[in-house]
Amino acid sequence: MRILLLTPPMTQLNTPYPATAYLTGFLRARGYAETVQADPALELVLKLFSADGLARVHSVLSAKKSKASFAPSCRHFLAEFESIKRVAPAAVRFLQGKDPALALRIVSREFLPEGPHFAAVSQWEGSVEGGLDAAFGALGIQDRAKFLASLFLDDLADVVRDGVDPRFEFSRYGEKLAASQASFDPLARALEDEGTLVDEILEEITSALVERHRPDLVGMTAPFPGNVYAAFRMAKLIRERSPETRIVLGGGYANTELRELREPRVFDFFDFITLDDGERPFLCLLEHLNGTRSREELFRTFVRDEEGKSARVRLISAPGLHDIPHREAGTPCYDGLPLGDYLSLLEMLNPMHRIWSDGRWNKLTLAHGCYWKKCNFCDVTLDYIGRYDAAPAARIVDQMEALVRETGQSGFHFVDEAAPPALLKAMADEILKRGLVVTWWGNVRFERAFTPELARKLAASGCVAVSGGLEVASDRLLELMNKGVTVEQVARVTRAFTDAGVLVHAYLMYGFPTQTEQETIDALERVRQLFAEGCIQSAYWHRFSVTAHSPIGRDPARFGIEILPEPQVTFARNDLPFHDPTGTDHEFLGVGLKKALYNYMHGMGLDEDVRVWFGSPVPKAKVPSALIRRALSTAPSAKSALES
Ligand code: SF4
């Protein structure tokens, strides 16, 4: 059976999303040798930014009547079109790492036509003594050029968004049509449209894939809402071109948002939708399509019964089946993906932040699920968080060695929900024992098991960065959310990592139930101190949302909020509308929080009173001015047992 696995646009451009690689490795190991994979998102961007693609973008813009109302990105594009078309393919090649010599021309600032995104450079030059030299030094030519070429590409992405298709971004496409959409109608209407140039190119790519591989089964993963519109577009075209091909959709979006699926029209595009880990449902599906398993024996798979008015959607999950244990899920296989064509982008002058978009990382997981699984805002009732299943350290390091051999790359990103400290320690010991040279980073909980000693060991094994949740940066709210950490503990753990040479990123949250204005300002003050004391180098504020599968979503009254009436759900459900009687203006505060963080991440404004970031008066922070410094001078807990 010929199987084609696809990640529909858009997710990321610097490295493949790992789902198809995991499934390809697994299926080939189970004897499905004709399993292939492709990354249409990368192909889409490379086609759009080729000389031919840019000429098509130019035609679309030229055909528009109201040029006076064009966004600055489009006006710049039209004015500089000939040079943009000439240099864009070279800039893409440079960002793919294929033409390092071009760096010297890019840093001259005479080579790339500079559009609106280059205002960031002027801003930086105006506010930091030494300008870009301060960020890159005199010899950092490659990085400086990468930064400038990334801004150039960001300008081109804006042209596509502003002039061709407002749904387009580098990391998502048509996201709003799918995210928490109770009704399928908006997506169905968009799919009936003939589409934009982006859709046209996507259809060309899809046609070519079908032509080349002639698949019996196409499996698509939609990790996020920003992949869903393109998945349906591609499925529609596959149906037209190859009606006998069966099509299945799975991935993070289905796992979280489609659990209450009732909409029969979805099955005009897909034959099957699977939930949670894909391996077992996929195996069952293949056996069904091979004729060795009945339809009623599928596993966690939505199907449509009947057609027309009597059509209904049903989730089939035969009893007695279970998921493939994590240790048996095989090693990801990247065969078929053009690893040399991914684009390394450097869009922000922050050493930790770049790690997400710069460089090629082999993605792996130490474990399935989260070993803590207690945070009240998290989807702990779902399989991807709630079912913890770890692989032995030796097996993980075996996988790392296999991936280095296959891809030639020794960088790893562990995409665990939260990597367990005991397992990380065992993995580090194994890496050191084998003398393996690798570079890795991943997501952790900032818990006290990460002692300075362990942080140093992880660094010695190749750890260069960690990310973890500090969330609301308030002990009262951390306790309410059951995060299991305190601010002082986070300060000590993050400092231990920093002292070991490991970069640290903190996930922050605002707008949590009952959070007051004073608590938000105090949280920012704690974050300021963490930056100032060198505990963290990068962070991001997320606005809290109630999700349907979190303890807060299940029992909102316990957290002092009320869920507002929802429309009837036949399609997607995730974020729930809610009312918090505390009445804090989180919209207003969010703007100041983000402004402050942007500055902190560039090493600026760390001595300022936190009130300066808000346009209107806010209360003075009540946090002691040396809170974090005091926490750091307190000896860390003698108890270094690895709790997991
Ligand atoms: S938020 Fe992170 S640490 Fe908390 S339960 Fe979810 S995955 Fe685990």
XYZ file of C-alpha atoms and ligand atoms in Angstrom:
652
model
C 0.000 0.000 0.000
C 1.364 3.412 -0.980
C 1.083 5.838 1.938
C 1.806 9.562 1.692
C 2.169 11.573 4.925
C 1.893 15.359 4.833
C 2.114 18.377 7.150
C -0.147 21.028 5.605
C 0.973 24.674 5.727
C 1.923 26.415 7.960
C 3.911 25.568 11.098
C 7.615 26.376 10.928
C 10.266 26.844 8.289
C 13.554 25.962 9.961
C 12.966 22.294 10.591
C 10.320 19.660 9.798
C 7.431 19.164 12.197
C 8.122 15.673 13.574
C 4.736 13.929 13.246
C 5.202 12.541 9.741
C 8.786 11.553 10.575
C 7.587 9.586 13.619
C 4.841 7.868 11.662
C 7.092 7.152 8.676
C 9.676 5.506 10.947
C 6.998 3.521 12.722
C 5.154 2.316 9.607
C 8.308 1.358 7.730
C 9.443 -0.638 10.755
C 6.067 -2.425 10.678
C 6.542 -3.482 7.079
C 4.815 -0.610 5.259
C 7.863 0.064 3.120
C 6.022 2.302 0.658
C 5.479 5.059 3.198
C 6.717 8.446 2.027
C 6.423 11.959 3.422
C 6.546 15.539 2.169
C 6.429 19.040 3.602
C 4.097 21.175 1.462
C 4.544 24.150 3.812
C 8.203 24.487 2.938
C 7.455 23.930 -0.739
C 4.793 26.627 -0.619
C 7.143 29.255 0.771
C 9.968 28.313 -1.594
C 7.614 28.573 -4.575
C 6.092 31.841 -3.403
C 9.486 33.462 -2.950
C 11.018 32.169 -6.161
C 11.393 34.639 -9.038
C 8.356 33.086 -10.692
C 6.280 33.155 -7.491
C 7.122 36.801 -6.855
C 6.157 37.650 -10.427
C 2.765 36.057 -9.736
C 2.461 38.076 -6.516
C 3.291 41.175 -8.551
C 0.552 40.331 -11.074
C -2.026 39.989 -8.302
C -1.081 43.367 -6.842
C -0.915 45.036 -10.241
C -4.421 43.861 -11.069
C -5.877 45.620 -8.021
C -7.571 48.943 -8.645
C -7.206 50.722 -5.322
C -3.409 50.946 -5.091
C -3.666 54.111 -2.999
C -4.882 52.039 -0.052
C -2.016 49.534 -0.302
C -0.157 48.678 2.891
C 3.451 49.979 3.146
C 4.743 46.432 2.519
C 2.960 46.287 -0.861
C 3.954 49.793 -1.897
C 7.581 48.972 -1.179
C 7.267 45.690 -3.095
C 5.859 47.356 -6.184
C 8.438 50.135 -6.113
C 11.390 47.757 -5.722
C 9.985 44.778 -7.562
C 12.778 44.206 -10.090
C 15.503 44.197 -7.440
C 13.409 42.127 -5.052
C 12.781 39.518 -7.735
C 16.484 39.407 -8.552
C 17.843 39.048 -5.020
C 15.079 37.053 -3.256
C 16.205 33.620 -4.521
C 19.753 34.453 -3.378
C 18.503 35.532 0.066
C 16.529 32.275 0.363
C 19.609 30.255 -0.592
C 21.614 32.127 2.005
C 19.030 31.396 4.716
C 19.140 27.747 3.701
C 22.840 27.831 4.555
C 23.832 27.181 0.946
C 25.689 30.386 0.147
C 27.566 31.803 3.163
C 29.705 34.072 0.954
C 26.636 36.202 0.273
C 26.764 37.415 3.890
C 29.337 40.057 3.025
C 27.059 41.579 0.405
C 23.980 41.421 2.645
C 25.682 43.234 5.537
C 26.677 46.065 3.185
C 23.008 47.149 3.437
C 23.130 47.891 -0.295
C 22.092 44.448 -1.519
C 18.611 43.785 -0.094
C 15.851 46.322 -0.773
C 14.838 47.293 2.747
C 11.120 47.422 3.514
C 9.064 48.226 6.637
C 10.571 45.456 8.803
C 13.941 47.213 8.655
C 12.488 49.898 10.905
C 13.513 47.507 13.698
C 17.132 48.035 12.666
C 16.772 51.823 12.707
C 15.076 51.602 16.100
C 17.921 49.471 17.414
C 20.571 51.752 15.917
C 18.802 54.715 17.516
C 18.507 53.260 21.000
C 21.598 51.108 21.501
C 25.054 52.578 21.453
C 27.126 50.885 18.791
C 24.040 49.871 16.770
C 24.206 46.448 15.148
C 27.881 46.197 16.116
C 26.701 45.965 19.712
C 24.624 42.925 18.814
C 26.946 41.162 16.390
C 30.400 42.647 16.973
C 32.765 43.271 14.128
C 33.088 39.612 13.138
C 29.514 38.358 13.444
C 28.982 38.717 9.710
C 26.968 35.532 9.186
C 24.521 36.277 11.996
C 24.175 39.907 11.022
C 23.405 38.871 7.443
C 20.972 36.224 8.654
C 19.136 38.853 10.678
C 18.906 41.235 7.708
C 17.860 38.490 5.289
C 15.183 37.347 7.785
C 13.755 40.870 7.888
C 13.742 40.872 4.101
C 11.721 37.645 4.093
C 9.388 39.016 6.771
C 8.689 41.941 4.444
C 7.822 39.516 1.655
C 5.519 37.556 3.970
C 3.756 40.826 4.790
C 3.280 41.522 1.083
C 1.547 38.162 0.703
C -0.582 38.810 3.796
C -1.441 42.433 2.962
C -1.871 42.134 -0.782
C -2.679 38.534 -1.661
C -4.184 36.584 1.208
C -4.835 38.057 4.690
C -4.800 34.563 6.187
C -1.133 33.944 5.374
C 1.696 33.977 7.927
C 4.932 32.001 8.212
C 3.646 29.971 11.142
C -0.090 29.666 10.394
C -2.538 29.837 7.533
C -6.261 30.524 7.908
C -6.052 29.823 11.634
C -9.250 31.688 12.538
C -11.333 29.436 10.284
C -10.551 26.500 12.562
C -9.652 27.660 16.081
C -12.533 26.925 18.469
C -15.011 27.191 15.573
C -18.199 25.597 16.842
C -19.619 25.547 13.317
C -18.023 24.230 10.140
C -19.761 26.952 8.077
C -16.916 29.540 7.923
C -14.421 26.901 6.820
C -16.893 25.393 4.338
C -17.519 28.823 2.787
C -13.777 29.501 2.478
C -13.303 26.119 0.803
C -16.009 26.897 -1.747
C -14.158 30.042 -2.849
C -11.848 29.593 -5.774
C -9.023 30.671 -3.484
C -6.067 33.021 -3.630
C -2.659 32.755 -5.237
C -1.496 30.974 -2.071
C -4.222 28.367 -2.567
C -3.384 28.093 -6.245
C 0.260 27.315 -5.489
C -0.761 24.921 -2.740
C -2.970 23.103 -5.229
C -0.121 22.858 -7.724
C 2.058 21.330 -5.015
C -0.694 18.901 -3.999
C -1.317 17.845 -7.616
C 2.376 17.205 -8.131
C 2.550 15.107 -4.936
C -0.428 12.990 -5.977
C 0.996 12.601 -9.463
C 4.425 11.605 -8.152
C 3.379 9.205 -5.406
C -0.047 7.929 -6.538
C -0.958 7.199 -2.911
C -3.601 4.721 -1.794
C -3.777 6.540 1.516
C -2.887 10.123 2.404
C -2.365 10.921 6.087
C -2.315 14.566 7.101
C -1.350 15.951 10.464
C -2.823 19.226 11.697
C -0.866 20.019 14.850
C -2.474 23.463 15.203
C -5.536 25.358 13.949
C -3.176 27.130 11.523
C -2.777 23.904 9.508
C -6.443 23.048 9.161
C -7.638 25.232 6.297
C -4.750 24.071 4.097
C -5.410 20.447 5.095
C -8.995 20.715 3.866
C -7.906 22.540 0.677
C -5.423 19.795 -0.081
C -7.941 17.066 0.734
C -10.462 18.676 -1.607
C -7.977 18.596 -4.466
C -6.879 15.028 -3.751
C -10.551 13.976 -3.867
C -10.917 15.585 -7.294
C -7.664 14.256 -8.765
C -7.623 10.829 -7.199
C -11.078 9.847 -5.928
C -9.981 6.342 -4.977
C -7.321 7.640 -2.526
C -8.445 7.445 1.118
C -7.597 10.458 3.267
C -7.139 10.586 7.034
C -6.591 13.562 9.333
C -5.006 13.469 12.790
C -2.716 15.552 15.004
C -2.900 17.986 17.891
C -5.812 19.998 16.502
C -8.029 16.936 16.131
C -6.937 15.653 19.533
C -7.964 18.821 21.352
C -10.625 20.515 19.249
C -12.499 17.803 17.355
C -13.470 15.481 20.184
C -17.119 16.494 19.884
C -17.200 16.327 16.097
C -20.728 15.916 14.693
C -20.430 17.620 11.326
C -20.961 15.188 8.403
C -19.614 17.667 5.805
C -16.101 17.176 7.215
C -16.208 13.730 5.634
C -16.702 15.197 2.175
C -12.981 15.929 2.535
C -11.641 13.231 4.840
C -12.619 9.576 5.129
C -11.320 9.197 8.667
C -10.286 11.418 11.564
C -8.182 9.853 14.287
C -7.695 11.034 17.860
C -4.607 11.051 20.099
C -1.454 9.080 19.285
C -1.564 8.115 15.631
C 0.333 4.824 15.588
C -2.346 2.368 16.715
C -5.276 4.073 14.928
C -3.190 4.185 11.749
C -2.235 0.521 11.971
C -5.877 -0.439 12.464
C -6.871 1.716 9.531
C -4.298 0.081 7.263
C -5.509 -3.358 8.304
C -9.053 -2.237 7.572
C -8.086 -0.945 4.130
C -6.174 -4.185 3.483
C -9.352 -6.104 4.273
C -8.063 -7.819 7.435
C -10.004 -5.714 9.948
C -13.618 -4.632 9.886
C -14.647 -1.005 10.113
C -16.134 -1.633 13.551
C -12.698 -2.681 14.765
C -11.061 0.693 14.139
C -9.420 2.525 17.041
C -10.337 6.100 18.123
C -11.433 6.936 14.611
C -14.317 9.145 13.493
C -16.223 7.982 10.421
C -19.401 9.064 8.685
C -22.291 6.641 8.474
C -24.783 7.011 5.626
C -24.893 9.879 3.149
C -27.139 12.888 2.606
C -29.703 13.889 5.216
C -29.345 10.750 7.309
C -25.559 11.096 7.534
C -24.124 11.019 11.030
C -20.653 11.048 12.521
C -19.542 8.266 14.833
C -16.398 7.626 16.850
C -15.351 3.998 16.604
C -13.035 2.621 19.256
C -12.989 -1.144 19.421
C -12.468 -2.552 22.922
C -9.307 -4.452 23.810
C -6.955 -2.245 21.788
C -4.285 -0.066 23.359
C -1.704 2.487 22.294
C 1.755 1.482 21.188
C 4.080 2.012 24.199
C 6.407 4.983 23.716
C 9.473 2.734 23.760
C 8.078 0.733 20.811
C 7.021 3.697 18.670
C 10.242 3.508 16.645
C 12.752 6.132 15.611
C 11.613 9.082 13.511
C 12.704 8.829 9.899
C 13.299 11.997 7.892
C 13.833 10.231 4.585
C 12.112 12.159 1.819
C 12.158 15.544 3.534
C 14.537 18.066 1.924
C 16.588 18.753 5.047
C 18.963 21.064 3.192
C 16.142 23.351 2.056
C 14.789 24.555 5.403
C 15.260 28.226 6.231
C 17.059 29.383 9.346
C 15.563 32.688 10.394
C 16.892 35.155 12.941
C 14.173 37.720 13.560
C 15.016 39.018 17.008
C 18.292 40.070 18.601
C 18.000 37.668 21.487
C 20.213 34.589 21.769
C 17.571 32.331 23.314
C 14.659 33.451 21.197
C 16.440 32.630 17.934
C 16.663 28.978 18.813
C 13.046 28.401 17.742
C 13.493 29.629 14.198
C 17.209 29.212 13.594
C 18.930 25.916 12.965
C 17.887 22.404 12.071
C 16.818 20.330 15.053
C 15.998 16.648 15.139
C 12.849 16.487 17.228
C 12.422 13.749 19.793
C 10.436 13.075 22.947
C 11.746 11.460 26.115
C 8.271 10.524 27.195
C 4.669 10.615 26.142
C 2.595 12.981 28.273
C 3.551 14.972 31.359
C 4.832 13.379 34.567
C 3.340 16.216 36.635
C -0.079 16.472 34.916
C -1.596 18.604 37.668
C -1.707 22.194 36.358
C -5.278 23.383 36.462
C -5.095 25.391 33.227
C -3.634 22.520 31.212
C -5.365 19.817 29.134
C -4.555 17.198 31.759
C -7.697 15.195 30.971
C -6.431 14.512 27.458
C -4.184 11.657 26.461
C -1.303 13.791 25.183
C -0.811 15.249 28.677
C -2.477 12.797 31.031
C -0.934 9.483 29.923
C 2.668 9.482 31.020
C 4.838 6.842 29.388
C 8.610 7.281 29.302
C 11.242 5.578 27.199
C 14.426 4.246 28.856
C 17.445 6.578 28.605
C 19.501 4.071 26.614
C 16.732 3.797 24.036
C 16.578 7.596 23.676
C 20.310 7.820 23.124
C 20.081 4.961 20.592
C 17.529 7.070 18.732
C 19.805 10.101 18.894
C 22.677 8.147 17.393
C 20.434 6.786 14.648
C 19.185 10.279 13.805
C 22.682 11.763 13.676
C 23.598 9.006 11.229
C 20.491 9.582 9.116
C 20.334 13.373 9.016
C 23.968 14.343 9.568
C 22.722 16.804 12.202
C 23.620 16.510 15.876
C 21.113 19.065 17.229
C 18.064 17.814 19.136
C 14.948 19.551 20.360
C 13.076 17.509 22.961
C 9.480 18.480 22.416
C 8.186 16.920 25.638
C 5.449 18.692 27.559
C 7.901 18.674 30.480
C 11.053 16.571 30.419
C 11.420 14.641 33.691
C 14.631 15.535 35.586
C 15.426 11.931 36.520
C 15.206 10.837 32.912
C 17.230 13.826 31.734
C 19.931 12.905 34.217
C 19.942 9.300 33.033
C 20.085 10.457 29.418
C 22.967 12.830 30.160
C 24.858 10.004 31.884
C 24.292 7.787 28.852
C 25.432 10.495 26.392
C 28.557 11.117 28.451
C 29.230 7.387 28.831
C 29.087 6.886 25.053
C 31.145 10.013 24.359
C 28.448 11.286 22.020
C 28.767 14.880 20.801
C 25.283 16.357 20.547
C 23.571 19.669 21.210
C 20.114 19.650 22.734
C 17.405 21.722 24.362
C 13.913 21.136 25.648
C 11.027 22.032 27.892
C 11.173 21.403 31.658
C 9.378 22.285 34.876
C 11.530 24.554 37.012
C 11.522 22.234 39.966
C 14.081 21.906 42.688
C 15.420 18.611 41.368
C 17.358 20.766 38.900
C 20.227 21.498 41.258
C 23.362 23.374 40.128
C 25.099 19.996 39.966
C 22.461 18.505 37.659
C 22.372 21.657 35.512
C 26.131 21.328 34.997
C 25.800 17.669 34.098
C 23.077 18.411 31.549
C 25.221 21.177 30.057
C 28.197 18.811 29.811
C 26.031 16.370 27.867
C 25.129 19.047 25.296
C 22.205 20.958 26.807
C 22.281 24.555 25.565
C 18.818 25.832 26.481
C 15.711 25.043 28.497
C 12.238 26.530 28.526
C 9.702 26.222 31.310
C 6.636 27.784 32.861
C 6.870 30.558 35.419
C 3.323 31.410 34.309
C 1.776 34.137 36.468
C 4.918 34.826 38.560
C 2.817 35.051 41.731
C 2.918 32.480 44.525
C -0.810 32.855 45.297
C -1.766 32.183 41.684
C 0.882 29.494 41.172
C -0.711 27.651 44.048
C -4.207 28.190 42.680
C -3.132 26.757 39.349
C -1.279 23.906 41.093
C 1.918 24.535 39.203
C 4.006 23.006 41.962
C 6.706 25.702 41.907
C 7.274 29.029 43.652
C 8.847 32.173 42.231
C 11.900 31.850 44.494
C 12.400 28.252 43.452
C 12.189 29.250 39.797
C 14.806 31.934 40.463
C 17.231 29.391 41.945
C 16.665 26.767 39.263
C 16.925 29.173 36.344
C 20.059 30.667 37.823
C 21.566 27.209 38.157
C 20.973 26.641 34.460
C 22.344 30.058 33.513
C 25.431 29.517 35.654
C 25.973 26.238 33.827
C 25.901 28.098 30.500
C 22.376 27.020 29.566
C 20.031 29.662 28.132
C 16.621 29.927 29.816
C 13.236 30.915 28.400
C 10.233 31.405 30.697
C 6.625 30.957 29.629
C 4.562 33.640 31.329
C 0.842 34.033 31.651
C -1.492 36.908 32.497
C -5.250 37.147 32.882
C -5.544 34.109 35.178
C -8.848 33.819 37.099
C -9.001 36.284 40.024
C -5.692 37.939 39.003
C -5.766 41.589 40.034
C -4.051 44.585 38.499
C -1.655 44.755 41.457
C -0.732 41.090 41.023
C -0.010 41.662 37.339
C 2.268 44.626 38.057
C 4.001 42.649 40.811
C 4.487 39.746 38.399
C 6.202 42.067 35.939
C 8.470 43.345 38.694
C 9.508 39.775 39.550
C 10.158 39.085 35.876
C 12.228 42.293 35.633
C 14.341 41.136 38.552
C 14.794 37.683 37.014
C 16.146 39.267 33.839
C 18.270 41.751 35.783
C 19.803 38.960 37.881
C 20.619 36.935 34.768
C 18.262 34.074 35.661
C 16.346 34.154 32.377
C 17.283 35.442 28.949
C 13.977 35.224 27.139
C 10.259 34.973 27.925
C 6.817 35.238 26.408
C 3.510 36.389 27.895
C 0.496 34.260 26.951
C -2.991 35.542 27.686
C -4.764 32.936 29.802
C -7.643 31.109 28.139
C -9.967 28.464 29.562
C -9.763 25.279 27.565
C -12.503 22.686 27.514
C -10.278 19.852 28.726
C -8.587 21.602 31.653
C -9.655 21.338 35.308
C -10.636 25.038 35.162
C -12.832 24.383 32.117
C -14.407 21.424 33.890
C -15.004 23.207 37.208
C -14.885 26.984 36.630
C -16.703 27.909 39.868
C -13.788 26.522 41.911
C -11.617 29.220 40.300
C -14.120 32.055 40.696
C -15.153 32.370 37.057
C -18.254 31.587 35.040
C -18.318 29.982 31.585
C -20.570 31.988 29.255
C -23.171 30.280 27.057
C -21.580 28.608 24.037
C -23.057 28.039 20.578
C -24.026 24.475 19.764
C -20.854 22.596 18.837
C -20.790 20.421 15.740
C -17.200 21.073 14.717
C -14.398 22.397 16.951
C -14.312 23.228 20.650
C -11.390 24.332 22.740
C -11.258 27.880 24.157
C -14.339 28.637 26.248
C -15.775 32.148 26.698
C -15.743 33.118 30.376
C -16.453 35.937 32.813
C -14.125 36.812 35.682
C -15.913 39.087 38.188
C -12.525 40.397 39.382
C -12.836 42.839 36.494
C -9.119 43.431 35.800
C -8.465 45.063 32.414
C -6.127 42.411 31.034
C -6.355 43.807 27.514
C -4.778 47.063 28.657
C -2.195 45.411 30.915
C -1.161 42.957 28.205
C 0.142 45.761 25.995
C 2.474 47.053 28.726
C 3.618 43.569 29.700
C 4.632 42.771 26.143
C 6.374 46.098 25.663
C 8.384 45.583 28.839
C 9.367 42.060 27.868
C 10.475 43.089 24.390
C 12.832 45.597 25.973
C 14.095 43.208 28.651
C 14.891 40.636 25.976
C 17.103 43.206 24.291
C 18.761 44.066 27.594
C 16.988 47.417 27.783
C 14.900 49.109 30.468
C 15.972 46.750 33.233
C 16.579 49.625 35.658
C 13.263 51.327 34.954
C 10.256 51.305 37.281
C 7.838 48.792 35.737
C 5.116 51.445 35.580
C 6.845 53.117 32.621
C 5.584 50.460 30.187
C 1.923 51.298 30.657
C 0.397 54.308 28.937
C -1.918 55.105 31.871
C -1.266 55.121 35.624
C -0.931 51.702 37.252
C -0.130 50.902 40.885
C 3.463 50.778 42.134
C 4.858 47.258 42.462
C 4.710 45.963 46.021
C 7.486 43.420 45.527
C 10.690 43.950 47.585
C 13.316 45.420 45.284
C 15.841 42.663 46.047
C 13.429 39.748 46.161
C 15.210 37.636 43.553
C 18.688 38.570 44.762
C 17.732 37.416 48.261
C 16.292 34.172 46.891
C 19.545 33.501 45.070
C 21.642 34.088 48.143
C 19.603 31.529 50.095
C 21.210 28.114 49.889
C 19.196 25.817 47.627
C 17.436 22.932 49.265
C 19.883 20.286 50.403
C 17.442 17.746 49.160
C 18.620 16.944 45.693
C 16.568 13.824 45.187
C 15.223 13.663 41.668
C 11.501 13.898 42.074
C 9.510 12.948 39.053
S 1.355 22.855 32.135
Fe 3.167 21.656 31.695
S 3.855 20.907 33.714
Fe 1.726 21.554 33.934
S 0.519 19.703 33.609
Fe 0.639 20.777 31.640
S 2.379 19.875 30.615
Fe 2.535 19.330 32.786
